[in-house]
Tab-separated table of C-alpha atoms in Angstrom:
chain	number	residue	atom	x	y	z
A	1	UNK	CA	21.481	100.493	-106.152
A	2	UNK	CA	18.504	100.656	-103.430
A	3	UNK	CA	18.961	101.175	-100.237
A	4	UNK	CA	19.704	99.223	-97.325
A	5	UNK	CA	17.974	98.820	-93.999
A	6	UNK	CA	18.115	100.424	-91.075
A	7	UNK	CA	21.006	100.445	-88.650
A	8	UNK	CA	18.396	98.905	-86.079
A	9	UNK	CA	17.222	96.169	-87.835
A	10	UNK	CA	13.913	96.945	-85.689
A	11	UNK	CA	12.752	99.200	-83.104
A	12	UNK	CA	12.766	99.162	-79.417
A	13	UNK	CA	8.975	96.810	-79.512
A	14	UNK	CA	10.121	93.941	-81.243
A	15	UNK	CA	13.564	92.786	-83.762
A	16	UNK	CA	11.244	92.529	-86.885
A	17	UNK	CA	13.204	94.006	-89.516
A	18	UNK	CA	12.039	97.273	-90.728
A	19	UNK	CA	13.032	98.706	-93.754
A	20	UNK	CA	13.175	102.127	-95.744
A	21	UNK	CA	11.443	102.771	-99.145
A	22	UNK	CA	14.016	101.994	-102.067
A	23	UNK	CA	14.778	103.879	-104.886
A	24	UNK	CA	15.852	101.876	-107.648
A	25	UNK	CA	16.884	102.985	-110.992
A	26	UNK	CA	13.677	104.128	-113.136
A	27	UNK	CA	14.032	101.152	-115.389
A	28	UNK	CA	13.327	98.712	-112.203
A	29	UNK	CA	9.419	99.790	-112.684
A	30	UNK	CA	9.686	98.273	-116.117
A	31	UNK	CA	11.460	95.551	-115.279
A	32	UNK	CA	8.790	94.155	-112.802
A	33	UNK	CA	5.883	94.305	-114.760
A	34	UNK	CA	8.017	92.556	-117.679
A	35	UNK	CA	8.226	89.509	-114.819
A	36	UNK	CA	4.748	90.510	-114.411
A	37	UNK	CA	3.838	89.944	-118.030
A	38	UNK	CA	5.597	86.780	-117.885
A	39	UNK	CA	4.213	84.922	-115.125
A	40	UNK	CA	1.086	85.757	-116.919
A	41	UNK	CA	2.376	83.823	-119.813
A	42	UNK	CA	4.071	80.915	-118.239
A	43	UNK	CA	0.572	80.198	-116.505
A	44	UNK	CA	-1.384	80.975	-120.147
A	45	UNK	CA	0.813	79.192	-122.877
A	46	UNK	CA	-0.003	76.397	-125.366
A	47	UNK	CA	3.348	76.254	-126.735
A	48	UNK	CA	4.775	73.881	-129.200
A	49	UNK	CA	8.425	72.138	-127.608
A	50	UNK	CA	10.689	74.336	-129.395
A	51	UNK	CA	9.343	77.528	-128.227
A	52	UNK	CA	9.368	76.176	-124.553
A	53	UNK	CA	13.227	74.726	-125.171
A	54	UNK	CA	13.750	78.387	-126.373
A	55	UNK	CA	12.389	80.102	-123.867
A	56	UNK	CA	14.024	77.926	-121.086
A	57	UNK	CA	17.507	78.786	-122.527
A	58	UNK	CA	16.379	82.555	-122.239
A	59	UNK	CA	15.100	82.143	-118.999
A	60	UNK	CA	18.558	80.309	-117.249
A	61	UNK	CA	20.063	83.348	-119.393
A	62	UNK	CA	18.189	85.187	-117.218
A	63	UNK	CA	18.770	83.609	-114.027
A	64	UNK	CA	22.602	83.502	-114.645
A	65	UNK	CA	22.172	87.352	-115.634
A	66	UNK	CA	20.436	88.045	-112.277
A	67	UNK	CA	21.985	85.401	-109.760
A	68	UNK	CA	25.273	87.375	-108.914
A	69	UNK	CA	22.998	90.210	-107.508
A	70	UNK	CA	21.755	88.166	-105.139
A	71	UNK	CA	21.258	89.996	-102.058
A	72	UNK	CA	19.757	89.239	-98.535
A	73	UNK	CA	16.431	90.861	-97.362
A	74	UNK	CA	15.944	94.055	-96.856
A	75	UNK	CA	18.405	95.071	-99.533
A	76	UNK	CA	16.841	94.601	-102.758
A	77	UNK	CA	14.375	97.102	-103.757
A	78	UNK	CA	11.234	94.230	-104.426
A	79	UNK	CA	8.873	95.368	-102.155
A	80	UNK	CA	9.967	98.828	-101.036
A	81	UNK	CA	8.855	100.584	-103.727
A	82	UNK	CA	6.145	102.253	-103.014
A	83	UNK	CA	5.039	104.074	-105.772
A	84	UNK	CA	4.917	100.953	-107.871
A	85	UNK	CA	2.410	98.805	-107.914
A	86	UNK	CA	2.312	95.720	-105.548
A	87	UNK	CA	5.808	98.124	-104.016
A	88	UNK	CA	7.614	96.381	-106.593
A	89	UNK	CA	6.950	93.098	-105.372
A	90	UNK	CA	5.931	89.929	-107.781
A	91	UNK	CA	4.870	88.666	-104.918
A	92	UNK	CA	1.504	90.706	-103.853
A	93	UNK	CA	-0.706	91.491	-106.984
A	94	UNK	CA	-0.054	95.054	-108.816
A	95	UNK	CA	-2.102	97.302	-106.713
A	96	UNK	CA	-1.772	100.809	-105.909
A	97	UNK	CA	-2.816	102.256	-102.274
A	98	UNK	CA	-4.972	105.484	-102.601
A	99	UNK	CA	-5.609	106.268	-99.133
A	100	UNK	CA	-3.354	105.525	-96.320
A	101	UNK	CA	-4.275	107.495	-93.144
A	102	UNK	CA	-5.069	106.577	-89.639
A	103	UNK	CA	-8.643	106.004	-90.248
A	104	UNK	CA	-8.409	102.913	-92.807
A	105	UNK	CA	-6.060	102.197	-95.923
A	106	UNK	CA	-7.607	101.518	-99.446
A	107	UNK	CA	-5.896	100.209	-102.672
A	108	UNK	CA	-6.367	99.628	-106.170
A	109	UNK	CA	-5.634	96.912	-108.978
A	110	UNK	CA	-6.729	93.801	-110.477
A	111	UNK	CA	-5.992	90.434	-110.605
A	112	UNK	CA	-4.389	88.514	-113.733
A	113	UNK	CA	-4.653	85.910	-115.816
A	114	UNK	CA	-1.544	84.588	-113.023
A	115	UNK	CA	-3.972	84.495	-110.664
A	116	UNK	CA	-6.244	82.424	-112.231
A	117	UNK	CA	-8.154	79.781	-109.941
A	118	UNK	CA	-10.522	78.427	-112.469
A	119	UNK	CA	-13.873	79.073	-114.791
A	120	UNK	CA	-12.266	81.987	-115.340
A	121	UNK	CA	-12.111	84.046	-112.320
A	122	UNK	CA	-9.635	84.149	-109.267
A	123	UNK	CA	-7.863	81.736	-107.048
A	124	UNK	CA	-9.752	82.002	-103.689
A	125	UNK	CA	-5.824	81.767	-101.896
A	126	UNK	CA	-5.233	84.777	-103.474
A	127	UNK	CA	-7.739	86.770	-101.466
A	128	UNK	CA	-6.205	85.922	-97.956
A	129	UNK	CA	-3.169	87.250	-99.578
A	130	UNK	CA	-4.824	90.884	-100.224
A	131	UNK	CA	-6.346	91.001	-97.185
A	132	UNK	CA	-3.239	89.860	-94.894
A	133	UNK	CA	-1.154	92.850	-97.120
A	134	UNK	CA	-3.960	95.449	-96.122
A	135	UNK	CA	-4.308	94.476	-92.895
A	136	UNK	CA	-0.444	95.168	-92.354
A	137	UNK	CA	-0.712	98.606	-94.025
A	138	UNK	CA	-3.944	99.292	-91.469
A	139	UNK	CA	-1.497	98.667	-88.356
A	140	UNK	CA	1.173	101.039	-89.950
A	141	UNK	CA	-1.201	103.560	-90.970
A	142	UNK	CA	-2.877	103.437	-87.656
A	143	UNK	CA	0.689	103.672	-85.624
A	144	UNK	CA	0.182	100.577	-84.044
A	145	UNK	CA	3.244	98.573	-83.179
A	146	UNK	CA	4.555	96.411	-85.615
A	147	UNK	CA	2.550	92.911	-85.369
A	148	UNK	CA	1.885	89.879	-87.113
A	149	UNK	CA	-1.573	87.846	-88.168
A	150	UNK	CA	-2.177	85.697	-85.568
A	151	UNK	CA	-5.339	85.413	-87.238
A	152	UNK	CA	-7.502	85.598	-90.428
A	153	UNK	CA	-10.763	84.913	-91.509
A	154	UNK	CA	-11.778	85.795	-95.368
A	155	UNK	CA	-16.193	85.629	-96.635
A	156	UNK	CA	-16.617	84.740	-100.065
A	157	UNK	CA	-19.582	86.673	-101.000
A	158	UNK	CA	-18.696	86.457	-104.766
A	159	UNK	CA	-16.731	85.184	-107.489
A	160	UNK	CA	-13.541	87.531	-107.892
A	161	UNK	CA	-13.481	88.478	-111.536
A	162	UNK	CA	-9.676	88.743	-113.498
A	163	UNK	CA	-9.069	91.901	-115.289
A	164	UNK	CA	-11.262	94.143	-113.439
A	165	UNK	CA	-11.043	96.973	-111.559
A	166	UNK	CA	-11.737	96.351	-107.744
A	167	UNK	CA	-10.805	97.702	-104.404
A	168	UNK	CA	-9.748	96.940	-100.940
A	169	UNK	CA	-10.245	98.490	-98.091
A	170	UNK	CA	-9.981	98.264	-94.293
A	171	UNK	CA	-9.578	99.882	-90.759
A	172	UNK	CA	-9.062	99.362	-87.376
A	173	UNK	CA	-12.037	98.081	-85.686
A	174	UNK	CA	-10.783	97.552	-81.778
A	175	UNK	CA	-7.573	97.739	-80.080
A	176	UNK	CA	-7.268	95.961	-77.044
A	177	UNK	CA	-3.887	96.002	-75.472
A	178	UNK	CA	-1.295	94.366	-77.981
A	179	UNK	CA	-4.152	93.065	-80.193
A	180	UNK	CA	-5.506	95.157	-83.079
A	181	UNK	CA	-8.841	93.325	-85.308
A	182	UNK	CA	-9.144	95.048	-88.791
A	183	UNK	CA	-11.992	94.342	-90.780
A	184	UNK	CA	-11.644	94.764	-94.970
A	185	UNK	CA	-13.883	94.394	-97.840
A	186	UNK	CA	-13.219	93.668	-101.232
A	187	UNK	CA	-15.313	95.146	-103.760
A	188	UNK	CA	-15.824	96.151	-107.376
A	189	UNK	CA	-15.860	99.569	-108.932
A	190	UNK	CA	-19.594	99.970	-108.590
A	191	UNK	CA	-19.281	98.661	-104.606
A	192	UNK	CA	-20.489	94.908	-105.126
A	193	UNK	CA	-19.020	93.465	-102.224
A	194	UNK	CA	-16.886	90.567	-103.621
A	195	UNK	CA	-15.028	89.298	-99.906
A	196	UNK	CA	-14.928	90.486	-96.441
A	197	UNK	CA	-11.641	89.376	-94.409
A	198	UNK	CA	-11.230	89.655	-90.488
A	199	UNK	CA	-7.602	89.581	-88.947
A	200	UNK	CA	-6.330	89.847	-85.821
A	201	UNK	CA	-2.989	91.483	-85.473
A	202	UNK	CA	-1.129	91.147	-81.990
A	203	UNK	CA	2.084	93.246	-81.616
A	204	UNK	CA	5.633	91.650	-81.446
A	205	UNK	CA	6.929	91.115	-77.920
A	206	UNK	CA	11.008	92.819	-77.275
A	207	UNK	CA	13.045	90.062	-79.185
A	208	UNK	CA	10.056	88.365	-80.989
A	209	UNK	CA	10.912	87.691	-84.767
């Protein structure tokens, strides 16, 4: 079992939850990139009807398998993981953060055949999503209090390819009072600049959500 939260399900700035890293059982790694695998799959299939009838039975197999765990946030280790890619989370695409310091946080990855937008290369939603997860790490990293987007602004410069290495990275630009702007780029391995995303992050009020 993972851990749970904190006894103050926030700190003294705000009551947004804030949780310690999990540490599931070592099989949990391989167990997310199996779901990993699969999304891949439900999004790439050509499949005659059988194979989908027999693959829905295994997947409400599945769902029956998993639905007693059920547990409320905070408590199950998606997302807290942070040695995993995406911290364990189907949610944010399998990246790894390399640098995580006050001056700027950087990550790792690719994007899948799951994120898929069309003609081959990635959904453009999906971007906002990377940058809106590095701009979060960039407050943390920076010790800023804990804040939410209350703003974001992404620059296509490129087509995002799938299945390619590329990188994200950002830092604080300017603080001013409870508002932090982080600026992030989003590049390949030889530094073509793919995206640049702009957020403004304004820390939580005592009692905001």
């Amino acid at each position: 079992m993972s851990e749970t939260t904190e006894s103050t399900a926030g700190d003294r700035r705000s009551d947004f939850p804030r949780f310690r890293p999990a540490t599931p059982p070592p099989v949990f790694g391989e167990f997310v990139e199996t779901m990993r695998h699969l999304q891949d799959l439900t999004v790439a299939v050509d499949a005659p009807a059988d194979v989908y009838a027999t693959a829905l039975a295994q997947a409400q197999a599945l769902v029956e398998t998993l639905e007693p765990y059920d547990a409320p946030e905070g408590r199950g280790p998606a997302g807290r993981v942070m040695d995993l890619p995406g911290r364990g989370s189907l949610l944010m695409p399998p990246w790894r953060v390399e640098k995580f310091d006050a001056d700027g946080v950087r990550a790792r990855g690719e994007l899948r055949r799951y994120h898929l937008g069309g003609g081959g290369v990635a959904h453009g939603g999906v971007l906002p999503l990377l940058f809106d997860d590095n701009f979060g790490m960039v407050v943390y990293a920076a010790r800023r209090p804990i804040s939410r987007t209350a703003y974001l602004h992404v620059d296509y410069r490129k087509v995002t390819p799938l299945n390619t290495p590329l990188v994200i990275e950002g830092a604080v630009q300017s603080v001013d009072g409870r508002k932090t702007l982080i600026r992030s780029k989003l590049m390949d391995e030889d530094g073509t600049l793919l995206a640049e995303g702009e957020g403004l992050m304004v820390a939580l009020l005592p009692g905001q959500p």
